[in-house]
Short mmCIF file of C-alpha atoms in Angstrom, two decimals:
data_model
loop_
_atom_site.label_atom_id
_atom_site.label_comp_id
_atom_site.label_asym_id
_atom_site.label_seq_id
_atom_site.Cartn_x
_atom_site.Cartn_y
_atom_site.Cartn_z
CA MET M 182 -20.42 -10.11 99.97
CA LYS M 183 -18.82 -13.75 99.50
CA ASN M 184 -15.94 -12.33 101.75
CA GLU M 185 -17.94 -11.11 104.34
CA GLU M 186 -20.06 -14.56 104.63
CA ASN M 187 -16.76 -16.65 104.84
CA SER M 188 -15.81 -14.21 107.64
CA ILE M 189 -18.89 -14.88 109.69
CA LEU M 190 -18.78 -18.50 109.38
CA GLU M 191 -15.01 -18.48 110.07
CA ILE M 192 -15.92 -16.52 113.70
CA ASP M 193 -18.94 -18.99 114.06
CA ARG M 194 -16.31 -21.61 114.08
CA TRP M 195 -14.15 -20.13 116.59
CA LEU M 196 -17.07 -19.20 118.70
CA LYS M 197 -17.97 -23.04 118.74
CA TRP M 198 -14.36 -24.12 119.61
CA LEU M 199 -14.48 -21.43 122.53
CA LYS M 200 -17.68 -22.71 123.87
CA MET M 201 -16.16 -26.43 123.57
CA ALA M 202 -13.19 -24.99 125.63
CA ALA M 203 -15.60 -23.40 128.00
CA TYR M 204 -17.47 -26.68 128.58
CA VAL M 205 -14.22 -28.69 129.00
CA GLY M 206 -12.97 -25.88 131.69
CA ILE M 207 -16.48 -26.01 133.69
CA GLY M 208 -16.23 -29.87 133.58
CA ILE M 209 -12.66 -29.89 134.85
CA PHE M 210 -13.39 -27.36 137.55
CA ALA M 211 -16.50 -29.19 138.46
CA VAL M 212 -14.54 -32.55 138.61
CA ILE M 213 -11.87 -30.71 140.94
CA LEU M 214 -14.74 -30.03 143.31
CA ILE M 215 -16.10 -33.34 143.48
CA THR M 216 -12.88 -35.09 143.87
CA TYR M 217 -12.24 -32.91 146.50
CA ALA M 218 -15.43 -33.32 148.35
CA ILE M 219 -15.16 -37.29 147.84
CA LYS M 220 -11.33 -37.24 148.89
CA PHE M 221 -12.17 -35.14 152.40
CA ARG M 222 -15.73 -36.76 152.88
CA ALA M 223 -17.16 -33.44 153.01
CA PHE M 224 -20.66 -34.12 152.51
CA TYR M 225 -20.61 -37.48 154.77
CA ASP M 226 -21.62 -35.63 157.95
CA GLY M 227 -23.99 -33.45 156.15
CA PHE M 228 -23.65 -29.57 157.29
CA LYS M 229 -21.49 -30.73 160.31
CA ALA M 230 -18.61 -31.51 157.78
CA ILE M 231 -18.54 -27.97 157.24
CA SER M 232 -15.28 -26.86 159.11
CA ASN M 233 -14.82 -23.88 161.22
CA LEU M 234 -11.15 -23.79 160.96
CA PRO M 235 -9.96 -20.70 158.97
CA ASN M 236 -6.78 -23.08 157.65
CA ASP M 237 -9.31 -25.35 156.12
CA TRP M 238 -11.10 -22.64 154.37
CA SER M 239 -7.74 -21.14 153.34
CA ALA M 240 -7.04 -24.61 151.72
CA PHE M 241 -10.43 -24.78 150.05
CA GLY M 242 -10.10 -21.23 149.00
CA SER M 243 -6.71 -22.15 147.14
CA LEU M 244 -8.25 -25.14 145.46
CA LEU M 245 -11.15 -22.87 144.14
CA SER M 246 -8.47 -20.38 143.05
CA GLY M 247 -6.26 -22.82 140.90
CA ALA M 248 -9.60 -24.41 139.12
CA SER M 249 -10.88 -20.99 138.40
CA SER M 250 -7.55 -20.03 136.99
CA LEU M 251 -7.28 -23.07 135.11
CA LEU M 252 -11.28 -21.98 133.61
CA GLY M 253 -10.05 -18.21 133.26
CA ALA M 254 -6.92 -19.23 131.42
CA VAL M 255 -8.60 -21.26 128.92
CA GLY M 256 -11.16 -18.35 128.43
CA THR M 257 -8.45 -15.73 128.04
CA VAL M 258 -6.46 -18.06 125.74
CA GLY M 259 -9.82 -18.53 123.43
CA VAL M 260 -10.64 -15.16 123.60
CA MET M 261 -7.19 -13.91 122.59
CA LEU M 262 -7.07 -16.61 119.45
CA LEU M 263 -10.40 -15.12 118.74
CA ALA M 264 -9.17 -11.69 118.96
CA ILE M 265 -6.01 -12.64 116.95
CA ASN M 266 -7.99 -14.29 114.45
CA GLN M 267 -10.67 -11.40 113.97
CA PHE M 268 -7.41 -9.21 113.48
CA LYS M 269 -6.40 -11.44 110.67
CA ILE M 270 -9.86 -11.48 108.99
CA GLN M 271 -9.97 -7.84 109.20
CA GLN M 272 -6.60 -7.60 107.77
CA LYS M 273 -7.48 -9.94 105.06
CA GLN M 274 -10.42 -7.69 104.51
CA ILE M 275 -8.50 -4.60 104.39
CA LEU M 276 -6.21 -6.07 101.80
CA GLU M 277 -9.25 -7.42 99.48
CA GLN M 278 -10.87 -3.95 99.87
CA SER M 279 -7.71 -2.47 98.63
CA LYS M 280 -7.33 -4.52 95.86
CA LYS M 281 -10.79 -4.01 94.85
CA GLN M 282 -10.15 -0.33 95.25
CA ALA M 283 -7.17 -0.31 93.19
CA GLU M 284 -8.78 -2.23 90.49
CA PHE M 285 -12.09 0.04 90.41
CA GLU M 286 -9.58 3.04 90.42
CA SER M 287 -7.58 1.14 87.40
CA LYS M 288 -10.93 0.93 85.21
CA GLN M 289 -11.76 4.09 86.08
CA LEU M 290 -8.62 5.53 84.89
CA ASP M 291 -8.87 3.43 81.74
CA LYS M 292 -12.34 4.72 81.30
CA TRP M 293 -11.33 8.28 81.27
CA ALA M 294 -8.59 7.40 79.24
CA GLU M 295 -11.15 5.99 76.61
CA GLU M 296 -13.36 8.91 76.83
CA ALA M 297 -10.66 11.33 76.38
CA ARG M 298 -9.53 9.39 73.38
CA ILE M 299 -12.92 9.34 72.05
CA LEU M 300 -13.48 12.70 72.76
CA LYS M 301 -10.04 13.86 70.88
CA PHE M 302 -11.02 11.51 68.04
CA GLN M 303 -14.51 13.40 68.00
CA SER M 304 -12.49 16.72 67.91
CA TYR M 305 -10.44 15.78 65.09
CA LEU M 306 -13.19 14.40 63.02
CA SER M 307 -15.24 17.75 63.74
CA HIS M 308 -12.08 19.83 62.59
CA GLN M 309 -12.05 17.93 59.49
CA LYS M 310 -15.59 18.20 58.50
CA GLN M 311 -15.53 22.31 59.36
CA PHE M 312 -12.41 22.60 57.03
CA GLU M 313 -14.19 20.51 54.28
CA ASP M 314 -17.65 22.48 54.77
CA MET M 315 -15.24 25.77 54.19
CA LEU M 316 -13.78 24.41 50.91
CA LEU M 317 -17.27 23.57 50.09
CA GLU M 318 -18.20 27.13 50.10
CA PHE M 319 -14.95 27.62 47.77
CA GLU M 320 -15.99 24.75 45.33
CA ALA M 321 -19.72 26.50 45.07
CA SER M 322 -18.16 29.40 42.97
CA SER M 323 -15.10 27.76 41.45
CA ARG M 324 -14.18 25.73 38.56
CA PHE M 325 -11.86 23.88 40.90
CA ARG M 326 -12.76 21.01 43.14
CA VAL M 327 -10.09 20.22 46.18
CA ASN M 328 -8.65 17.12 47.71
CA LYS M 329 -9.97 17.74 51.09
CA ARG M 330 -8.07 15.32 52.90
CA ILE M 331 -4.57 15.67 51.81
CA LEU M 332 -5.00 19.44 51.68
CA TYR M 333 -5.67 18.94 55.32
CA LYS M 334 -2.99 16.91 55.78
CA LYS M 335 -0.49 19.54 54.35
CA ILE M 336 -2.11 22.57 56.51
CA PHE M 337 -2.59 20.38 59.90
CA PRO M 338 0.43 17.76 59.75
CA LYS M 339 0.50 16.68 62.99
CA ASN M 340 -3.24 16.04 63.35
CA ASN M 341 -4.36 12.55 64.14
CA SER M 342 -6.95 10.77 66.36
CA ASN M 343 -5.18 11.39 69.40
CA TYR M 344 -3.70 15.26 68.81
CA VAL M 345 -5.54 18.00 67.39
CA SER M 346 -4.23 21.42 66.68
CA PHE M 347 -6.55 24.36 65.19
CA LYS M 348 -3.35 26.06 64.04
CA ASN M 349 -1.10 25.63 61.10
CA GLU M 350 2.14 23.92 62.10
CA ALA M 351 5.34 22.84 60.28
CA GLY M 352 5.55 19.40 59.29
CA SER M 353 8.57 17.16 59.44
CA ASN M 354 10.66 19.24 57.13
CA GLY M 355 10.14 22.15 59.01
CA VAL M 356 8.19 24.13 56.82
CA CYS M 357 4.53 25.77 57.64
CA PHE M 358 2.66 25.01 54.68
CA THR M 359 0.10 28.31 54.69
CA PHE M 360 3.35 30.55 55.62
CA GLU M 361 5.17 29.47 52.65
CA LEU M 362 1.92 29.54 50.25
CA ASN M 363 0.75 33.03 51.32
CA LYS M 364 4.68 34.07 50.59
CA GLU M 365 5.08 32.37 47.31
CA PHE M 366 1.56 33.39 45.88
CA ALA M 367 2.40 37.33 46.89
CA VAL M 368 5.38 37.33 44.99
CA LEU M 369 3.66 35.79 41.83
CA TYR M 370 0.75 38.40 42.37
CA ASN M 371 2.75 41.15 42.58
CA ALA M 372 4.66 40.17 39.63
CA ALA M 373 1.51 39.42 37.51
CA PHE M 374 0.00 42.77 38.39
CA HIS M 375 2.86 44.86 38.55
CA HIS M 376 4.54 43.55 35.74
CA ASP M 377 7.75 42.51 37.06
CA MET M 378 8.77 40.39 34.44
CA LYS M 379 12.41 40.21 35.76
CA THR M 380 10.89 37.70 38.31
CA TYR M 381 8.84 35.87 36.12
CA THR M 382 8.28 35.82 32.26
CA PRO M 383 4.43 35.61 31.38
CA GLU M 384 4.88 32.34 30.29
CA ASN M 385 6.30 30.86 33.87
CA LEU M 386 3.74 33.35 35.54
CA VAL M 387 1.10 30.80 34.37
CA VAL M 388 3.47 27.66 35.07
CA LYS M 389 3.82 29.21 38.60
CA LEU M 390 0.00 29.54 39.29
CA ASN M 391 -0.17 26.26 37.95
CA LEU M 392 2.09 24.79 40.70
CA ILE M 393 0.25 26.40 43.39
CA VAL M 394 -2.81 25.19 41.92
CA LYS M 395 -1.46 21.73 42.46
CA ASN M 396 0.04 22.26 45.77
CA LEU M 397 -3.50 23.20 46.64
CA ASN M 398 -4.71 20.10 45.45
CA LEU M 399 -6.85 21.56 43.37
CA PHE M 400 -8.21 19.81 39.91
CA CYS M 401 -10.78 21.46 37.30
CA ILE M 402 -13.88 19.54 36.86
CA GLU M 403 -15.15 21.64 34.17
CA SER M 404 -14.80 20.70 30.40
CA ALA M 405 -12.19 22.47 28.84
CA VAL M 406 -13.26 25.63 27.18
CA ILE M 407 -11.43 27.65 24.19
CA GLY M 408 -8.68 29.61 26.28
CA ASP M 409 -8.25 26.88 28.79
CA ILE M 410 -4.29 26.39 29.09
CA LYS M 411 -3.12 22.81 29.13
CA ASP M 412 -1.30 20.86 31.90
CA ILE M 413 1.72 19.82 29.83
CA HIS M 414 2.15 16.93 32.24
CA LYS M 415 -0.86 15.30 31.68
CA PHE M 416 -2.39 13.93 28.36
CA ASN M 417 -5.19 16.28 27.59
CA GLY M 418 -4.83 17.61 30.79
CA ASN M 419 -6.75 20.97 31.96
CA THR M 420 -5.47 23.08 34.23
CA GLY M 421 -8.58 25.28 34.89
CA ILE M 422 -6.47 28.83 34.03
CA ASN M 423 -7.85 30.26 30.95
CA ILE M 424 -5.94 33.08 29.34
CA PHE M 425 -9.08 35.10 28.73
CA ASN M 426 -9.68 35.33 32.49
CA LEU M 427 -6.02 34.95 34.40
CA TYR M 428 -7.24 37.96 37.01
CA GLU M 429 -10.45 35.83 38.09
CA THR M 430 -8.32 32.68 38.33
CA MET M 431 -5.60 34.46 40.59
CA TYR M 432 -8.69 36.19 42.55
CA ASN M 433 -10.22 32.72 43.05
CA ILE M 434 -7.11 31.33 44.32
CA GLU M 435 -6.40 34.34 46.72
CA SER M 436 -9.73 33.94 47.99
CA LEU M 437 -9.33 30.25 48.65
CA ILE M 438 -5.28 30.51 50.59
CA ASN M 439 -7.08 33.77 52.65
CA SER M 440 -10.07 31.27 53.75
CA ILE M 441 -7.40 28.76 54.69
CA SER M 442 -5.22 31.23 56.72
CA SER M 443 -8.02 32.21 58.65
CA PHE M 444 -9.39 28.73 59.26
CA SER M 445 -5.74 27.77 60.43
CA GLU M 446 -5.17 31.00 62.81
CA SER M 447 -2.58 32.19 59.80
CA GLU M 448 -1.69 35.65 58.73
CA ILE M 449 -4.03 36.47 56.13
CA MET M 450 -2.56 37.80 52.87
CA THR M 451 -2.67 41.16 52.16
CA ILE M 452 -2.66 41.80 48.62
CA PRO M 453 -2.21 45.66 46.95
CA LYS M 454 -5.14 47.12 45.52
CA THR M 455 -5.56 47.15 41.73
CA ASN M 456 -7.75 48.15 39.02
CA GLU M 457 -9.14 44.75 38.01
CA HIS M 458 -9.96 45.08 34.51
CA ILE M 459 -6.96 46.74 33.80
CA ALA M 460 -4.76 44.65 35.59
CA SER M 461 -6.54 41.95 33.91
CA TYR M 462 -6.10 43.07 30.37
CA LYS M 463 -2.55 44.12 30.97
CA LEU M 464 -1.54 40.82 32.53
CA GLU M 465 -3.25 38.95 29.09
CA GLU M 466 -1.24 41.39 27.11
CA TYR M 467 2.02 40.50 28.80
CA TYR M 468 1.22 37.06 28.76
CA LEU M 469 0.57 36.96 24.70
CA LYS M 470 3.62 39.35 23.46
CA ASN M 471 6.44 37.22 25.48
CA THR M 472 5.06 33.35 24.65
CA ASP M 473 5.48 31.76 21.12
CA ALA M 474 2.82 29.65 21.34
CA ILE M 475 -0.57 29.31 23.49
CA TYR M 476 -1.03 25.91 24.49
CA THR M 477 -4.68 25.51 25.09
CA THR M 478 -7.15 22.68 25.25
CA PRO M 479 -9.40 22.48 23.18
CA THR M 480 -7.42 24.96 20.43
CA ILE M 481 -8.95 26.64 17.39
CA LYS M 482 -7.47 28.71 14.72
CA GLY M 483 -7.81 32.27 15.35
CA LEU M 484 -7.15 32.00 19.23
CA ILE M 485 -4.30 34.49 19.29
CA GLU M 486 -6.37 36.86 17.10
CA LEU M 487 -9.13 36.40 19.84
CA ALA M 488 -6.92 36.86 22.69
CA LYS M 489 -5.61 40.56 21.18
CA LEU M 490 -9.34 41.34 20.51
CA GLN M 491 -10.01 40.78 23.88
CA ILE M 492 -7.04 42.85 25.28
CA GLU M 493 -8.52 45.86 23.21
CA PHE M 494 -11.68 45.46 24.44
CA LYS M 495 -10.90 45.07 27.92
CA LYS M 496 -9.35 48.57 27.77
CA HIS M 497 -12.89 50.09 27.32
CA ILE M 498 -15.25 47.42 28.53
CA HIS M 499 -14.86 45.91 31.89
CA LYS M 500 -15.03 42.17 30.91
CA GLY M 501 -14.31 42.44 27.40
CA LEU M 502 -16.47 40.94 24.55
CA SER M 503 -19.12 38.72 26.18
CA PHE M 504 -19.53 35.26 24.40
CA ASP M 505 -20.22 31.66 25.65
CA TYR M 506 -17.47 29.18 25.03
CA ASP M 507 -19.43 26.41 23.76
CA ILE M 508 -20.45 28.37 20.49
CA PHE M 509 -17.14 28.32 19.24
CA HIS M 510 -17.85 24.67 18.50
CA ASN M 511 -20.78 25.84 16.28
CA LYS M 512 -20.20 27.97 13.23
CA SER M 513 -23.76 28.96 12.44
CA ASN M 514 -24.12 30.29 16.18
CA MET M 515 -20.82 32.29 15.94
CA GLU M 516 -22.15 34.06 12.94
CA TYR M 517 -25.07 35.49 15.05
CA THR M 518 -22.15 36.44 17.69
CA PHE M 519 -20.10 38.20 14.98
CA ASP M 520 -22.95 40.45 14.38
CA GLN M 521 -23.67 40.94 17.85
CA TRP M 522 -19.83 42.46 18.28
CA ASP M 523 -19.98 44.47 15.25
CA ARG M 524 -22.99 46.36 17.32
CA ILE M 525 -21.10 46.87 20.27
CA ILE M 526 -18.21 48.28 18.32
CA ALA M 527 -20.26 50.59 16.62
CA ARG M 528 -21.39 51.65 19.87
CA LEU M 529 -18.24 52.04 21.52
CA ASN M 530 -17.60 55.60 22.95
CA ILE M 531 -13.90 56.10 21.47
CA GLU M 532 -12.67 59.31 20.25
CA ASP M 533 -9.30 57.90 18.91
CA GLU M 534 -10.46 56.66 15.49
CA ASP M 535 -7.28 54.42 15.22
CA GLU M 536 -8.08 52.76 18.09
CA VAL M 537 -11.50 51.97 16.64
CA LYS M 538 -9.96 51.03 13.49
CA LYS M 539 -7.53 48.70 15.32
CA ILE M 540 -10.48 46.74 17.10
CA LYS M 541 -12.30 46.36 13.80
CA GLU M 542 -9.38 44.80 11.97
CA LEU M 543 -8.82 42.39 14.93
CA LYS M 544 -12.25 41.52 14.91
CA ILE M 545 -12.18 40.61 10.94
CA SER M 546 -8.75 38.67 11.56
CA PHE M 547 -10.50 36.64 14.26
CA VAL M 548 -13.23 35.97 11.72
CA GLU M 549 -10.89 34.91 8.87
CA ALA M 550 -8.90 33.03 11.11
CA TYR M 551 -11.68 31.40 12.86
CA ASN M 552 -13.39 30.50 9.42
CA ASP M 553 -10.52 28.24 8.28
CA ASN M 554 -11.30 25.73 10.82
CA SER M 555 -13.07 22.62 9.24
CA TYR M 556 -16.29 21.38 10.41
CA GLU M 557 -14.31 17.95 11.63
CA HIS M 558 -12.15 19.99 13.62
CA PHE M 559 -14.87 21.48 15.57
CA LEU M 560 -16.56 17.82 16.13
CA SER M 561 -13.57 16.41 17.23
CA LEU M 562 -13.34 19.32 19.88
CA ARG M 563 -16.66 18.31 20.89
CA ARG M 564 -15.61 14.81 21.53
CA ARG M 565 -12.69 15.71 23.61
CA ARG M 566 -14.88 17.53 25.81
#
């Protein structure tokens, strides 16, 4: 708007100059005529002084032509100068308009770039939120909690506020986390439930399972119960893996891996079907037979006898003997539990008397070993929890 006003003022100045030039030209024209009339006494005799000779009129016409030519020349030059100036003003306006247009387009591009960046950042946050919601579903039915941000970065190593991929990509080391995790767990699963102890011994089977737990950035939030395996790398650390329930731990981890694979559009792991309770007690049996010591937190006397009793029961009862791990810390409550176990043993539908006798002997062995625990020991276990 300001430039347009300046242009109008500039044109008005030129028009004033042209008007002045026109007045000057008219004045010169008038002076020439008056000078001619005075010099040649054109009006002394009135109308009689007007000549009838063509040569006189021809000379007068030449005078008029010359005088008017000067006036026309002044006007022509003025109009030409006005046109040139107007052209310059238009060129200046075009340049200014082009500059404004370039500035506008630059700002618009910056605005679009910023909007695109914000959209990518929102997409990144939304993707993270969906991932965390998926993990919350896992946590709702698990002993474990997940360090969600670290696990997200392992699965989507290249994702950031400017780039979002919905598929699992290889990191800087060239390794795809989900693919390697699936492969490692499948080998571990097959070793556990098909008893391939050439690949893993029962002891390092649990060690490997714990490594997978750590690789998934899982940590157990529940208080340690009898049978929970210690993390030997941490003081009083609890892996969350229980020797009485190894199958459930592996099944829990398998479900998490499959959820992650589905979310990251990776291949879902296919695990061979097994008979759950048979696989479970077989796994525990292999673990006990091939491990010199059971490192648990907290621990009690009679732990090995209890594990063996559970193995025998799981051959006939799907989940073995039911008991609350907390009652191990209360001897009086355990007396009631022992009576319940006796009633369950009496109702077992087992034709092989030797097998029934073995179960009864294991129960007695456990009770004797358990009763050797001191009251002070149970208090210390409770304090540790």
